[in-house]
Amino acid sequence: MADSAEKKSEKPEKRADHRSGKSPRRRFTRPPVWWPLPVCAALGLAAGGAYGVLKAPEYAATSYVVAVPDDTTEPATALGFAQAYARIATSSATLAYAQPRAGLTARQLRTQVRAETSPESPMIAITGTSTNPAEAADIANAVADALSLSSNQAAKNTGVQLLLFNQAVAPADPASPSAAISGAVGMCAGGLLGGLWLLARPGRARRPEEGVAASAAGPAARPVAEHAAEAPAEEYATLPAQGEPASAKEKESVR
């Protein structure tokens, strides 16, 4: 009998040891509510840096042409013609004159040249862009010469002549942003998108926090809630009923 009792007493100990040997379950913590902000910023940084590294650098060269009035024309008229010639600098007729010297088609020139002017001076800036710095300068000079040639054919009637003020040269540094700048811009854009995503979903971001706070304060808040629920009933019970004398209510309270 004593041996059987000892065996029975040993069984629970073995079960306890077997249970204690089990590895505890791992609890995964939820990420913070603001996790989209750093994730989007990191993705934007990677995308911007990759764009700056993979894209070929682009060069820009600028040639300047000035509108000069003759003796019978006022300077304000030259300013107005400079505005008009800037609009036709990228037209099909002007690019047709420029394409033999530039070595490109008119369609390619249209995407690689732009003309700008100032409302205060009769000067036109013609900028050529290309992945090759020498080709960018050739494009700007070819379009500037073509614009001067086509406009000077009508100089007797307009009283304004276009002259080459400054010829474009091959640039040494690219005009496109570097990989560092592209990465910084991408990081800012990603962070902005992450912030907008957080602002667009305020309800879903607050629900986990409210649930954790309610579960943590639940046992302690239940007695307070029950007391708050019972307190109005007791107060109303002590008040005298409508039409009942106060003396009868006092007797009931004494009982």
PDB file of C-alpha atoms in Angstrom:
ATOM      1  CA  MET A   1       0.000   0.000   0.000  1.00  0.00           C
ATOM      2  CA  ALA A   2       2.794   2.349   0.853  1.00  0.00           C
ATOM      3  CA  ASP A   3       4.487   1.651  -2.488  1.00  0.00           C
ATOM      4  CA  SER A   4       1.300   2.349  -4.437  1.00  0.00           C
ATOM      5  CA  ALA A   5       0.835   5.619  -2.557  1.00  0.00           C
ATOM      6  CA  GLU A   6       4.358   6.664  -3.375  1.00  0.00           C
ATOM      7  CA  LYS A   7       3.813   5.887  -7.102  1.00  0.00           C
ATOM      8  CA  LYS A   8       0.636   7.948  -7.122  1.00  0.00           C
ATOM      9  CA  SER A   9       2.431  10.842  -5.491  1.00  0.00           C
ATOM     10  CA  GLU A  10       5.197  10.650  -8.107  1.00  0.00           C
ATOM     11  CA  LYS A  11       2.839  10.866 -11.105  1.00  0.00           C
ATOM     12  CA  PRO A  12       1.712  14.459 -10.516  1.00  0.00           C
ATOM     13  CA  GLU A  13       5.332  15.519 -10.109  1.00  0.00           C
ATOM     14  CA  LYS A  14       6.214  14.015 -13.485  1.00  0.00           C
ATOM     15  CA  ARG A  15       3.282  15.790 -15.119  1.00  0.00           C
ATOM     16  CA  ALA A  16       4.356  19.053 -13.581  1.00  0.00           C
ATOM     17  CA  ASP A  17       7.893  18.519 -14.819  1.00  0.00           C
ATOM     18  CA  HIS A  18       6.551  17.655 -18.274  1.00  0.00           C
ATOM     19  CA  ARG A  19       4.473  20.795 -18.367  1.00  0.00           C
ATOM     20  CA  SER A  20       7.271  22.951 -17.104  1.00  0.00           C
ATOM     21  CA  GLY A  21       9.512  21.616 -19.862  1.00  0.00           C
ATOM     22  CA  LYS A  22       7.306  23.052 -22.596  1.00  0.00           C
ATOM     23  CA  SER A  23       8.628  26.144 -24.329  1.00  0.00           C
ATOM     24  CA  PRO A  24       6.462  29.237 -23.760  1.00  0.00           C
ATOM     25  CA  ARG A  25       4.550  30.601 -26.711  1.00  0.00           C
ATOM     26  CA  ARG A  26       6.051  33.621 -28.389  1.00  0.00           C
ATOM     27  CA  ARG A  27       3.959  36.748 -28.369  1.00  0.00           C
ATOM     28  CA  PHE A  28       4.355  38.997 -31.388  1.00  0.00           C
ATOM     29  CA  THR A  29       4.126  42.679 -30.573  1.00  0.00           C
ATOM     30  CA  ARG A  30       2.138  44.854 -32.928  1.00  0.00           C
ATOM     31  CA  PRO A  31       4.041  47.507 -34.875  1.00  0.00           C
ATOM     32  CA  PRO A  32       3.471  51.122 -33.846  1.00  0.00           C
ATOM     33  CA  VAL A  33       0.717  53.121 -35.455  1.00  0.00           C
ATOM     34  CA  TRP A  34       3.162  55.416 -37.261  1.00  0.00           C
ATOM     35  CA  TRP A  35       4.971  52.575 -39.078  1.00  0.00           C
ATOM     36  CA  PRO A  36       3.905  53.732 -42.610  1.00  0.00           C
ATOM     37  CA  LEU A  37       5.889  56.960 -42.205  1.00  0.00           C
ATOM     38  CA  PRO A  38       9.420  55.473 -41.989  1.00  0.00           C
ATOM     39  CA  VAL A  39       8.563  52.674 -44.412  1.00  0.00           C
ATOM     40  CA  CYS A  40       7.355  55.088 -47.109  1.00  0.00           C
ATOM     41  CA  ALA A  41      10.343  57.376 -46.504  1.00  0.00           C
ATOM     42  CA  ALA A  42      12.752  54.448 -46.912  1.00  0.00           C
ATOM     43  CA  LEU A  43      11.012  53.301 -50.105  1.00  0.00           C
ATOM     44  CA  GLY A  44      11.132  56.834 -51.516  1.00  0.00           C
ATOM     45  CA  LEU A  45      14.827  57.124 -50.672  1.00  0.00           C
ATOM     46  CA  ALA A  46      15.582  53.837 -52.436  1.00  0.00           C
ATOM     47  CA  ALA A  47      13.511  54.757 -55.495  1.00  0.00           C
ATOM     48  CA  GLY A  48      15.004  58.242 -55.802  1.00  0.00           C
ATOM     49  CA  GLY A  49      18.562  56.994 -55.372  1.00  0.00           C
ATOM     50  CA  ALA A  50      18.050  54.254 -57.956  1.00  0.00           C
ATOM     51  CA  TYR A  51      16.578  56.779 -60.402  1.00  0.00           C
ATOM     52  CA  GLY A  52      19.547  59.119 -59.961  1.00  0.00           C
ATOM     53  CA  VAL A  53      22.047  56.290 -60.447  1.00  0.00           C
ATOM     54  CA  LEU A  54      20.397  54.526 -63.392  1.00  0.00           C
ATOM     55  CA  LYS A  55      19.343  57.577 -65.417  1.00  0.00           C
ATOM     56  CA  ALA A  56      21.986  59.061 -67.699  1.00  0.00           C
ATOM     57  CA  PRO A  57      23.014  62.649 -66.801  1.00  0.00           C
ATOM     58  CA  GLU A  58      21.500  65.387 -68.943  1.00  0.00           C
ATOM     59  CA  TYR A  59      23.409  68.489 -70.067  1.00  0.00           C
ATOM     60  CA  ALA A  60      22.015  71.900 -71.033  1.00  0.00           C
ATOM     61  CA  ALA A  61      23.635  74.646 -73.152  1.00  0.00           C
ATOM     62  CA  THR A  62      22.125  78.091 -73.796  1.00  0.00           C
ATOM     63  CA  SER A  63      22.579  80.481 -76.700  1.00  0.00           C
ATOM     64  CA  TYR A  64      21.328  84.111 -76.562  1.00  0.00           C
ATOM     65  CA  VAL A  65      19.826  86.145 -79.397  1.00  0.00           C
ATOM     66  CA  VAL A  66      18.912  89.836 -79.095  1.00  0.00           C
ATOM     67  CA  ALA A  67      16.389  91.874 -81.108  1.00  0.00           C
ATOM     68  CA  VAL A  68      17.899  95.147 -82.342  1.00  0.00           C
ATOM     69  CA  PRO A  69      15.675  97.908 -83.819  1.00  0.00           C
ATOM     70  CA  ASP A  70      16.811 100.061 -86.725  1.00  0.00           C
ATOM     71  CA  ASP A  71      16.858 103.862 -86.814  1.00  0.00           C
ATOM     72  CA  THR A  72      13.168 104.165 -87.663  1.00  0.00           C
ATOM     73  CA  THR A  73      11.890 101.709 -85.001  1.00  0.00           C
ATOM     74  CA  GLU A  74      11.258 102.368 -81.329  1.00  0.00           C
ATOM     75  CA  PRO A  75      12.873 100.121 -78.654  1.00  0.00           C
ATOM     76  CA  ALA A  76       9.436  99.024 -77.383  1.00  0.00           C
ATOM     77  CA  THR A  77       8.728  97.545 -80.804  1.00  0.00           C
ATOM     78  CA  ALA A  78      11.892  95.434 -80.584  1.00  0.00           C
ATOM     79  CA  LEU A  79      10.711  94.131 -77.223  1.00  0.00           C
ATOM     80  CA  GLY A  80       7.401  93.051 -78.720  1.00  0.00           C
ATOM     81  CA  PHE A  81       9.093  91.307 -81.645  1.00  0.00           C
ATOM     82  CA  ALA A  82      11.422  89.478 -79.256  1.00  0.00           C
ATOM     83  CA  GLN A  83       8.343  88.016 -77.529  1.00  0.00           C
ATOM     84  CA  ALA A  84       6.951  86.944 -80.912  1.00  0.00           C
ATOM     85  CA  TYR A  85      10.199  85.384 -82.132  1.00  0.00           C
ATOM     86  CA  ALA A  86      10.533  83.405 -78.900  1.00  0.00           C
ATOM     87  CA  ARG A  87       7.188  81.736 -79.642  1.00  0.00           C
ATOM     88  CA  ILE A  88       8.250  80.644 -83.144  1.00  0.00           C
ATOM     89  CA  ALA A  89      11.722  79.458 -82.077  1.00  0.00           C
ATOM     90  CA  THR A  90      10.430  75.908 -81.651  1.00  0.00           C
ATOM     91  CA  SER A  91       8.084  75.943 -84.645  1.00  0.00           C
ATOM     92  CA  SER A  92       8.360  73.442 -87.478  1.00  0.00           C
ATOM     93  CA  ALA A  93       9.701  76.061 -89.928  1.00  0.00           C
ATOM     94  CA  THR A  94      12.546  77.118 -87.618  1.00  0.00           C
ATOM     95  CA  LEU A  95      13.464  73.539 -86.701  1.00  0.00           C
ATOM     96  CA  ALA A  96      13.512  72.604 -90.391  1.00  0.00           C
ATOM     97  CA  TYR A  97      16.315  75.182 -90.894  1.00  0.00           C
ATOM     98  CA  ALA A  98      18.175  73.909 -87.800  1.00  0.00           C
ATOM     99  CA  GLN A  99      18.059  70.139 -88.301  1.00  0.00           C
ATOM    100  CA  PRO A 100      20.887  69.878 -90.932  1.00  0.00           C
ATOM    101  CA  ARG A 101      23.390  71.516 -88.592  1.00  0.00           C
ATOM    102  CA  ALA A 102      22.142  69.801 -85.448  1.00  0.00           C
ATOM    103  CA  GLY A 103      22.126  66.368 -87.093  1.00  0.00           C
ATOM    104  CA  LEU A 104      18.726  65.488 -85.631  1.00  0.00           C
ATOM    105  CA  THR A 105      15.207  65.289 -86.950  1.00  0.00           C
ATOM    106  CA  ALA A 106      12.669  68.023 -86.339  1.00  0.00           C
ATOM    107  CA  ARG A 107      10.747  65.753 -83.947  1.00  0.00           C
ATOM    108  CA  GLN A 108      13.846  65.144 -81.849  1.00  0.00           C
ATOM    109  CA  LEU A 109      14.743  68.827 -81.820  1.00  0.00           C
ATOM    110  CA  ARG A 110      11.292  69.764 -80.581  1.00  0.00           C
ATOM    111  CA  THR A 111      11.798  67.657 -77.439  1.00  0.00           C
ATOM    112  CA  GLN A 112      15.376  68.842 -76.816  1.00  0.00           C
ATOM    113  CA  VAL A 113      15.122  72.612 -77.241  1.00  0.00           C
ATOM    114  CA  ARG A 114      13.230  75.407 -75.490  1.00  0.00           C
ATOM    115  CA  ALA A 115      13.118  79.188 -75.855  1.00  0.00           C
ATOM    116  CA  GLU A 116      12.609  81.759 -73.088  1.00  0.00           C
ATOM    117  CA  THR A 117      12.437  85.538 -73.023  1.00  0.00           C
ATOM    118  CA  SER A 118      12.049  88.334 -70.500  1.00  0.00           C
ATOM    119  CA  PRO A 119       9.320  90.987 -70.559  1.00  0.00           C
ATOM    120  CA  GLU A 120      11.931  93.620 -69.655  1.00  0.00           C
ATOM    121  CA  SER A 121      14.636  92.995 -72.281  1.00  0.00           C
ATOM    122  CA  PRO A 122      14.519  92.078 -76.012  1.00  0.00           C
ATOM    123  CA  MET A 123      16.713  88.990 -75.514  1.00  0.00           C
ATOM    124  CA  ILE A 124      15.832  85.375 -76.309  1.00  0.00           C
ATOM    125  CA  ALA A 125      17.499  82.444 -74.531  1.00  0.00           C
ATOM    126  CA  ILE A 126      17.563  79.217 -76.565  1.00  0.00           C
ATOM    127  CA  THR A 127      18.535  76.121 -74.535  1.00  0.00           C
ATOM    128  CA  GLY A 128      19.444  72.736 -75.970  1.00  0.00           C
ATOM    129  CA  THR A 129      19.458  69.575 -73.849  1.00  0.00           C
ATOM    130  CA  SER A 130      21.133  66.222 -74.475  1.00  0.00           C
ATOM    131  CA  THR A 131      23.020  63.441 -72.749  1.00  0.00           C
ATOM    132  CA  ASN A 132      26.112  64.640 -74.640  1.00  0.00           C
ATOM    133  CA  PRO A 133      27.374  68.147 -73.693  1.00  0.00           C
ATOM    134  CA  ALA A 134      28.725  68.906 -77.199  1.00  0.00           C
ATOM    135  CA  GLU A 135      25.430  67.868 -78.795  1.00  0.00           C
ATOM    136  CA  ALA A 136      23.508  70.144 -76.403  1.00  0.00           C
ATOM    137  CA  ALA A 137      25.620  73.127 -77.514  1.00  0.00           C
ATOM    138  CA  ASP A 138      25.178  72.232 -81.195  1.00  0.00           C
ATOM    139  CA  ILE A 139      21.397  72.101 -80.785  1.00  0.00           C
ATOM    140  CA  ALA A 140      21.233  75.525 -79.125  1.00  0.00           C
ATOM    141  CA  ASN A 141      23.499  77.169 -81.719  1.00  0.00           C
ATOM    142  CA  ALA A 142      21.692  75.547 -84.659  1.00  0.00           C
ATOM    143  CA  VAL A 143      18.275  76.779 -83.515  1.00  0.00           C
ATOM    144  CA  ALA A 144      19.633  80.258 -82.727  1.00  0.00           C
ATOM    145  CA  ASP A 145      21.167  80.581 -86.208  1.00  0.00           C
ATOM    146  CA  ALA A 146      17.983  79.305 -87.867  1.00  0.00           C
ATOM    147  CA  LEU A 147      15.832  81.777 -85.937  1.00  0.00           C
ATOM    148  CA  SER A 148      18.135  84.681 -86.830  1.00  0.00           C
ATOM    149  CA  LEU A 149      18.180  83.696 -90.507  1.00  0.00           C
ATOM    150  CA  SER A 150      14.410  83.353 -90.810  1.00  0.00           C
ATOM    151  CA  SER A 151      13.649  86.576 -88.942  1.00  0.00           C
ATOM    152  CA  ASN A 152      16.212  88.700 -90.764  1.00  0.00           C
ATOM    153  CA  GLN A 153      14.534  87.913 -94.069  1.00  0.00           C
ATOM    154  CA  ALA A 154      11.647  90.116 -92.936  1.00  0.00           C
ATOM    155  CA  ALA A 155      13.816  92.763 -91.206  1.00  0.00           C
ATOM    156  CA  LYS A 156      13.073  95.394 -93.899  1.00  0.00           C
ATOM    157  CA  ASN A 157       9.361  95.148 -93.176  1.00  0.00           C
ATOM    158  CA  THR A 158       9.514  94.778 -89.394  1.00  0.00           C
ATOM    159  CA  GLY A 159      12.373  97.173 -88.663  1.00  0.00           C
ATOM    160  CA  VAL A 160      13.853  94.667 -86.154  1.00  0.00           C
ATOM    161  CA  GLN A 161      16.860  92.434 -86.692  1.00  0.00           C
ATOM    162  CA  LEU A 162      17.974  89.436 -84.609  1.00  0.00           C
ATOM    163  CA  LEU A 163      21.671  89.208 -83.780  1.00  0.00           C
ATOM    164  CA  LEU A 164      23.570  86.433 -82.035  1.00  0.00           C
ATOM    165  CA  PHE A 165      24.534  87.865 -78.636  1.00  0.00           C
ATOM    166  CA  ASN A 166      26.252  84.839 -77.060  1.00  0.00           C
ATOM    167  CA  GLN A 167      27.020  81.428 -78.539  1.00  0.00           C
ATOM    168  CA  ALA A 168      26.455  78.245 -76.535  1.00  0.00           C
ATOM    169  CA  VAL A 169      29.422  76.167 -75.366  1.00  0.00           C
ATOM    170  CA  ALA A 170      29.572  72.568 -74.136  1.00  0.00           C
ATOM    171  CA  PRO A 171      28.769  72.493 -70.389  1.00  0.00           C
ATOM    172  CA  ALA A 172      31.102  70.769 -67.935  1.00  0.00           C
ATOM    173  CA  ASP A 173      28.527  69.768 -65.322  1.00  0.00           C
ATOM    174  CA  PRO A 174      25.184  68.045 -65.933  1.00  0.00           C
ATOM    175  CA  ALA A 175      21.953  69.915 -65.351  1.00  0.00           C
ATOM    176  CA  SER A 176      20.081  66.854 -64.043  1.00  0.00           C
ATOM    177  CA  PRO A 177      20.070  66.239 -60.266  1.00  0.00           C
ATOM    178  CA  SER A 178      22.616  63.865 -58.753  1.00  0.00           C
ATOM    179  CA  ALA A 179      21.828  60.572 -57.034  1.00  0.00           C
ATOM    180  CA  ALA A 180      22.012  62.191 -53.584  1.00  0.00           C
ATOM    181  CA  ILE A 181      19.535  64.911 -54.509  1.00  0.00           C
ATOM    182  CA  SER A 182      17.213  62.402 -56.190  1.00  0.00           C
ATOM    183  CA  GLY A 183      17.324  60.220 -53.078  1.00  0.00           C
ATOM    184  CA  ALA A 184      16.553  63.162 -50.806  1.00  0.00           C
ATOM    185  CA  VAL A 185      13.627  64.201 -52.986  1.00  0.00           C
ATOM    186  CA  GLY A 186      12.332  60.635 -53.052  1.00  0.00           C
ATOM    187  CA  MET A 187      12.619  60.347 -49.259  1.00  0.00           C
ATOM    188  CA  CYS A 188      10.666  63.577 -48.766  1.00  0.00           C
ATOM    189  CA  ALA A 189       7.995  62.438 -51.201  1.00  0.00           C
ATOM    190  CA  GLY A 190       7.737  59.048 -49.498  1.00  0.00           C
ATOM    191  CA  GLY A 191       7.479  60.625 -46.062  1.00  0.00           C
ATOM    192  CA  LEU A 192       4.765  62.942 -47.340  1.00  0.00           C
ATOM    193  CA  LEU A 193       2.779  60.023 -48.728  1.00  0.00           C
ATOM    194  CA  GLY A 194       3.173  58.136 -45.460  1.00  0.00           C
ATOM    195  CA  GLY A 195       1.926  61.131 -43.484  1.00  0.00           C
ATOM    196  CA  LEU A 196      -1.051  61.538 -45.800  1.00  0.00           C
ATOM    197  CA  TRP A 197      -1.845  57.844 -45.389  1.00  0.00           C
ATOM    198  CA  LEU A 198      -1.852  58.235 -41.602  1.00  0.00           C
ATOM    199  CA  LEU A 199      -4.081  61.296 -41.811  1.00  0.00           C
ATOM    200  CA  ALA A 200      -6.489  59.531 -44.145  1.00  0.00           C
ATOM    201  CA  ARG A 201      -7.032  56.657 -41.681  1.00  0.00           C
ATOM    202  CA  PRO A 202      -7.297  58.217 -38.187  1.00  0.00           C
ATOM    203  CA  GLY A 203     -10.028  55.863 -36.922  1.00  0.00           C
ATOM    204  CA  ARG A 204      -8.162  52.665 -37.674  1.00  0.00           C
ATOM    205  CA  ALA A 205      -4.990  54.013 -36.118  1.00  0.00           C
ATOM    206  CA  ARG A 206      -6.722  54.785 -32.793  1.00  0.00           C
ATOM    207  CA  ARG A 207      -8.714  51.594 -32.349  1.00  0.00           C
ATOM    208  CA  PRO A 208      -5.786  49.379 -31.216  1.00  0.00           C
ATOM    209  CA  GLU A 209      -4.707  51.935 -28.611  1.00  0.00           C
ATOM    210  CA  GLU A 210      -8.233  52.313 -27.266  1.00  0.00           C
ATOM    211  CA  GLY A 211      -8.649  48.529 -27.075  1.00  0.00           C
ATOM    212  CA  VAL A 212      -5.392  48.109 -25.120  1.00  0.00           C
ATOM    213  CA  ALA A 213      -6.309  50.937 -22.741  1.00  0.00           C
ATOM    214  CA  ALA A 214      -9.764  49.482 -22.143  1.00  0.00           C
ATOM    215  CA  SER A 215      -8.390  45.977 -21.476  1.00  0.00           C
ATOM    216  CA  ALA A 216      -5.762  47.341 -19.077  1.00  0.00           C
ATOM    217  CA  ALA A 217      -8.218  49.492 -17.133  1.00  0.00           C
ATOM    218  CA  GLY A 218     -11.164  47.077 -17.407  1.00  0.00           C
ATOM    219  CA  PRO A 219     -10.962  45.249 -14.022  1.00  0.00           C
ATOM    220  CA  ALA A 220     -10.304  48.468 -12.126  1.00  0.00           C
ATOM    221  CA  ALA A 221     -12.991  50.419 -13.936  1.00  0.00           C
ATOM    222  CA  ARG A 222     -15.789  47.880 -13.441  1.00  0.00           C
ATOM    223  CA  PRO A 223     -16.464  48.681  -9.717  1.00  0.00           C
ATOM    224  CA  VAL A 224     -16.447  52.380 -10.510  1.00  0.00           C
ATOM    225  CA  ALA A 225     -18.891  51.861 -13.373  1.00  0.00           C
ATOM    226  CA  GLU A 226     -21.163  49.676 -11.236  1.00  0.00           C
ATOM    227  CA  HIS A 227     -21.103  52.231  -8.432  1.00  0.00           C
ATOM    228  CA  ALA A 228     -21.894  55.004 -10.905  1.00  0.00           C
ATOM    229  CA  ALA A 229     -24.795  52.959 -12.249  1.00  0.00           C
ATOM    230  CA  GLU A 230     -26.190  52.160  -8.772  1.00  0.00           C
ATOM    231  CA  ALA A 231     -25.772  55.663  -7.354  1.00  0.00           C
ATOM    232  CA  PRO A 232     -28.622  57.303  -9.297  1.00  0.00           C
ATOM    233  CA  ALA A 233     -30.998  54.487  -8.305  1.00  0.00           C
ATOM    234  CA  GLU A 234     -30.240  55.020  -4.593  1.00  0.00           C
ATOM    235  CA  GLU A 235     -30.645  58.767  -4.908  1.00  0.00           C
ATOM    236  CA  TYR A 236     -33.999  58.398  -6.612  1.00  0.00           C
ATOM    237  CA  ALA A 237     -35.075  55.866  -3.962  1.00  0.00           C
ATOM    238  CA  THR A 238     -34.446  58.346  -1.146  1.00  0.00           C
ATOM    239  CA  LEU A 239     -36.488  61.083  -2.802  1.00  0.00           C
ATOM    240  CA  PRO A 240     -40.174  61.301  -1.750  1.00  0.00           C
ATOM    241  CA  ALA A 241     -42.662  60.133  -4.302  1.00  0.00           C
ATOM    242  CA  GLN A 242     -44.967  62.636  -5.967  1.00  0.00           C
ATOM    243  CA  GLY A 243     -47.960  63.353  -3.761  1.00  0.00           C
ATOM    244  CA  GLU A 244     -46.542  61.464  -0.734  1.00  0.00           C
ATOM    245  CA  PRO A 245     -46.091  63.458   2.511  1.00  0.00           C
ATOM    246  CA  ALA A 246     -42.612  63.957   3.791  1.00  0.00           C
ATOM    247  CA  SER A 247     -43.419  62.503   7.211  1.00  0.00           C
ATOM    248  CA  ALA A 248     -44.360  59.091   5.732  1.00  0.00           C
ATOM    249  CA  LYS A 249     -41.116  59.039   3.758  1.00  0.00           C
ATOM    250  CA  GLU A 250     -39.135  59.814   6.923  1.00  0.00           C
ATOM    251  CA  LYS A 251     -40.795  56.931   8.769  1.00  0.00           C
ATOM    252  CA  GLU A 252     -39.862  54.541   6.012  1.00  0.00           C
ATOM    253  CA  SER A 253     -36.269  55.671   6.140  1.00  0.00           C
ATOM    254  CA  VAL A 254     -36.211  55.160   9.932  1.00  0.00           C
ATOM    255  CA  ARG A 255     -37.535  51.637   9.530  1.00  0.00           C
TER     256      ARG A 255
END
